XYZ file of C-alpha atoms in Angstrom:
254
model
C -10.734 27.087 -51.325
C -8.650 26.790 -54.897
C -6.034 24.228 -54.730
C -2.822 26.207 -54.919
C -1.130 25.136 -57.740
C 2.304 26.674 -58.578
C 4.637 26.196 -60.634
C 8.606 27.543 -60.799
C 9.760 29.922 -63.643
C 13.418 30.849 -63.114
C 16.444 32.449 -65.322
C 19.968 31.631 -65.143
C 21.062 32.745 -61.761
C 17.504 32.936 -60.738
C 16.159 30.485 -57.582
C 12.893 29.551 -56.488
C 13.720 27.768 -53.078
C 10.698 25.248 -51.008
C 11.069 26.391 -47.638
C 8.549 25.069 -44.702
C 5.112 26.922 -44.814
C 6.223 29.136 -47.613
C 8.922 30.043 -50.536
C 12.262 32.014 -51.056
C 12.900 33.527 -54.213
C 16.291 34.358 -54.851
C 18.519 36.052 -57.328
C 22.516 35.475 -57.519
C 24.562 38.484 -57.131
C 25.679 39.635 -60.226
C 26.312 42.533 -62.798
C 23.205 44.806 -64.810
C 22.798 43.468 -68.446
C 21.896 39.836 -67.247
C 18.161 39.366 -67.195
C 17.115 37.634 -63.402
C 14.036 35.903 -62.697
C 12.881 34.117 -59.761
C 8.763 33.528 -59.995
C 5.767 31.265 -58.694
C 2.019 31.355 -60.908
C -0.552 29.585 -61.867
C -1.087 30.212 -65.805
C 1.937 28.986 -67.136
C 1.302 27.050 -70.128
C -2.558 28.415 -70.136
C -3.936 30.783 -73.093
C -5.159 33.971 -71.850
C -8.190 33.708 -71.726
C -7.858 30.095 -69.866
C -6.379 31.807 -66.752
C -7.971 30.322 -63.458
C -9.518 33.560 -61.351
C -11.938 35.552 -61.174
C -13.834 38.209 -58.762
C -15.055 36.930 -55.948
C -11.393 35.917 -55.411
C -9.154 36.845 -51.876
C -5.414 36.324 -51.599
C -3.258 36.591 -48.461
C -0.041 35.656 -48.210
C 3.098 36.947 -45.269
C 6.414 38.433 -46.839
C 9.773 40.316 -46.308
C 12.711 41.101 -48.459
C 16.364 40.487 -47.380
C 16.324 44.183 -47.961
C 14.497 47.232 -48.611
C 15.798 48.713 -51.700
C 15.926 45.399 -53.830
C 17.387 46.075 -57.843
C 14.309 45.911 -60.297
C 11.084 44.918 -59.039
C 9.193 42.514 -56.894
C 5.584 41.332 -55.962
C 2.752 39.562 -55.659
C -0.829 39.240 -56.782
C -2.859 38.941 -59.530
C -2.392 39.781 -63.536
C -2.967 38.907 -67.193
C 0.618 38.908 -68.341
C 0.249 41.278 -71.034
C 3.149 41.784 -72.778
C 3.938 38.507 -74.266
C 6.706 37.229 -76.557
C 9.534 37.013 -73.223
C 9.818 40.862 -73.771
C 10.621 41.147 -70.575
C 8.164 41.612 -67.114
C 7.728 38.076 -66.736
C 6.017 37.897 -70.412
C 5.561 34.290 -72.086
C 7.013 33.287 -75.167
C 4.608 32.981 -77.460
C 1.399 34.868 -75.898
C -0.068 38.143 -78.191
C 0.405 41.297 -75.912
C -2.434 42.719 -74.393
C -3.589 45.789 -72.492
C -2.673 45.355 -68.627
C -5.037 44.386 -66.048
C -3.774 43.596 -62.264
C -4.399 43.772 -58.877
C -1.207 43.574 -56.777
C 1.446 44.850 -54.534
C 4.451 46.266 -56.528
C 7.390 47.154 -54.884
C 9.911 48.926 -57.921
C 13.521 50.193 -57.175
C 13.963 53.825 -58.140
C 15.319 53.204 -61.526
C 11.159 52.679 -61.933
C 8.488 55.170 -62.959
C 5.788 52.826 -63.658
C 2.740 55.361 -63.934
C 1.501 57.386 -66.420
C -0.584 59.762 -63.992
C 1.181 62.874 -62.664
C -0.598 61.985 -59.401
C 0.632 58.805 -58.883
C 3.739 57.149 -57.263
C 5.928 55.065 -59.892
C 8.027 53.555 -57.630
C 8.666 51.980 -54.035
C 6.324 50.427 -52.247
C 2.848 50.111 -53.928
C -0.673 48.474 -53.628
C -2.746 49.264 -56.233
C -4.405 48.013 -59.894
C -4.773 48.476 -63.757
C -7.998 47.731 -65.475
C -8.120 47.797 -69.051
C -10.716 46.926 -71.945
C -9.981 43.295 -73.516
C -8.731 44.612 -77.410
C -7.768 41.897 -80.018
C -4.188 41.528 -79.880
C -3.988 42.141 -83.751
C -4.682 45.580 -83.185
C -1.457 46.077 -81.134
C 0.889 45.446 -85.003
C -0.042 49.444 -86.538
C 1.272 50.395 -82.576
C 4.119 48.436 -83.145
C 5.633 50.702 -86.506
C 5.161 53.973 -84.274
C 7.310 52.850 -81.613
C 10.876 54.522 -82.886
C 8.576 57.494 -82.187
C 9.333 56.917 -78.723
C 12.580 58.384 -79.047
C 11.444 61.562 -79.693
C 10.296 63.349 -76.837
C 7.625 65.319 -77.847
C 6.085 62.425 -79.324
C 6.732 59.957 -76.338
C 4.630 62.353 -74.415
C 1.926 62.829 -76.781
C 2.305 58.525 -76.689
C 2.126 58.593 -72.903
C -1.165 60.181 -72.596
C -3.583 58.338 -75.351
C -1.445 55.675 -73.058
C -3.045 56.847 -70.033
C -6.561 57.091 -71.653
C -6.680 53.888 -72.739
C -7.098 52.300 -68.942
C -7.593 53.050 -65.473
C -4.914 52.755 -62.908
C -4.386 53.679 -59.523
C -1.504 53.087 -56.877
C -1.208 54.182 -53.051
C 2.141 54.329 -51.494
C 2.967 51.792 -48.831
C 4.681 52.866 -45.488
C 6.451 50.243 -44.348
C 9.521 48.021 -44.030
C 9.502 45.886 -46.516
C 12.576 43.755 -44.895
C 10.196 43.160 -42.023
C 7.273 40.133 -41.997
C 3.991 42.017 -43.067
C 0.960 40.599 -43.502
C -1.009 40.998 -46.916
C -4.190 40.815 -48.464
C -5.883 41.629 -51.785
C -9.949 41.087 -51.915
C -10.695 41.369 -55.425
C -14.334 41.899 -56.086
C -16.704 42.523 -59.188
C -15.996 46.138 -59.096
C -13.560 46.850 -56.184
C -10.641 45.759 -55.229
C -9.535 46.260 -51.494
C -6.191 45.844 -50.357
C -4.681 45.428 -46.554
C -1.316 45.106 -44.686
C -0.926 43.712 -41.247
C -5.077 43.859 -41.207
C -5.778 47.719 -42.192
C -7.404 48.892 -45.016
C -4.702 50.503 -47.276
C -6.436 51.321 -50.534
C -9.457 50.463 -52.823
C -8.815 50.735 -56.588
C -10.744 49.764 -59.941
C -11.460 45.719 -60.280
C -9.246 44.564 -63.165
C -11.115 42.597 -65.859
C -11.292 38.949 -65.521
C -9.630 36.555 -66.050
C -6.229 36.621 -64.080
C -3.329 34.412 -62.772
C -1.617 34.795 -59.785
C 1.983 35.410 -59.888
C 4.503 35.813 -57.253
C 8.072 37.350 -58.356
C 11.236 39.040 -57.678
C 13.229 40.525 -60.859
C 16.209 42.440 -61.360
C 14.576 44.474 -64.303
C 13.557 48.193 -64.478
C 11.274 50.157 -66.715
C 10.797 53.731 -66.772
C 8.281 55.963 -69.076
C 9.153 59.220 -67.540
C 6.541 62.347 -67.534
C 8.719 64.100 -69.658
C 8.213 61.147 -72.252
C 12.083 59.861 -71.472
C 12.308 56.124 -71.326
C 14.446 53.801 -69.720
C 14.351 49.656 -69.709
C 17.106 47.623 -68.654
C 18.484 44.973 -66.018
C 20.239 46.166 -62.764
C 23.153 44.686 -60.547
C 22.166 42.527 -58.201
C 23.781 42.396 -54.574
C 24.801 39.215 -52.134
C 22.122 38.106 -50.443
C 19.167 39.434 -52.815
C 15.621 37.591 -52.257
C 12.409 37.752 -51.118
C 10.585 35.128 -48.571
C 6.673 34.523 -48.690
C 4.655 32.343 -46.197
C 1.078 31.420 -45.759
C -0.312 31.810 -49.195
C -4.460 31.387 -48.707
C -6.620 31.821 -51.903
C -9.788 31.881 -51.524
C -12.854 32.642 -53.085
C -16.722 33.139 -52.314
């Protein structure tokens, strides 16, 4: 059993609270254009490719939200923080972006569309993962001068698919309360990765490429790459009484 190591990454007006047998992350109420960040992980001042897991890993952990339609996005699980630079979605200052890989439970207001499959949910409740090749980060700069071409339509779509092609991802739709305790577990294996709430099998999706950290979050922060190649990025109000409460964190690994 990995030691669980964790350590706090807040905002302004963003809490990470010790509470017995578990944490409480917490946001203060407060208008959109303010960037909020409560978060927990284990790679914080690690390179990349120093990150600490690796399949066979397991996490389970118990959670609820103070409420089931939380602004922006919360979650838990396992990911290589790709996007770098602080531009937002947790990314460090400093670390090249990369493609994504995760395996995690998402749970995005419905400001969100997070997918870039027709067939796929891109917001509420989600279990799911993203598995991408490892590309040098240099070859992410000729990207960079064609993104103004995002504002056109037409091109954002043509954009969204070579997107799409570039990695597999895959997200099943939860049913459940969020606000209520729920138990949850990812199993994360060389090529499968299985995920369970209160103790039934939910989905099985791609195995991200190694290695990962393990992150635990709650963010007032919405994206949106919309099918008709529309985007949308931006910060959210948040309400009174806006967190997110997680207990019995076990990693473990074979």
């Amino acid at each position: 059993m990995p030691n669980l190591r964790l350590e706090k990454r807040t905002s302004p007006h963003g809490r990470v609270e010790k509470l017995h047998g578990g944490w409480r992350l917490a946001l203060d109420p407060g208008p959109a254009g303010s960037y909020r960040l409560a978060q927990l992980d284990d790679y914080l001042n690690l390179s990349r490719n120093a990150f600490p897991h690796r399949a066979p890993f397991t996490l389970s952990l118990r959670a609820r939200a103070s409420n089931t339609s939380l602004p922006g996005t919360w979650g838990f699980g396992l990911w290589n923080d790709p996007f770098g630079f602080s531009l937002g979605f947790g990314g460090t200052r400093g670390r090249l972006p990369a493609l994504p890989n995760s395996a995690w439970f998402f749970f995005a207001s419905p400001e969100n569309h997070l997918s870039l499959r027709a067939d796929q949910p891109g917001n509420g409740a989600l279990a799911g993962s993203f598995r991408a090749a490892h590309l040098p980060s240099l070859l992410f700069a000729p990207a960079a001068l064609a993104l103004p071409l995002l504002l056109v339509p037409a091109a954002s779509r043509v954009f969204r698919s070579l997107a799409a092609s570039l990695f597999q991802h895959r997200w099943s739709q939860l049913s459940l309360s969020s606000s209520e305790w729920h138990d949850y577990a990812i199993d994360w294996q060389t090529h499968l990765v299985s995920f369970r709430v209160d103790g039934v099998l939910i989905c099985e999706t791609p195995a991200p490429r190694p290695p990962l950290g393990l992150v635990l979050w709650l963010d007032n922060q919405f994206a949106a790459w919309q099918p008709d190649g529309r985007i949308g990025h931006g910060t959210l109000a948040t309400p009174p009484d806006c967190w997110v409460e997680l207990s019995d964190i076990h990693l473990g690994s074979d």
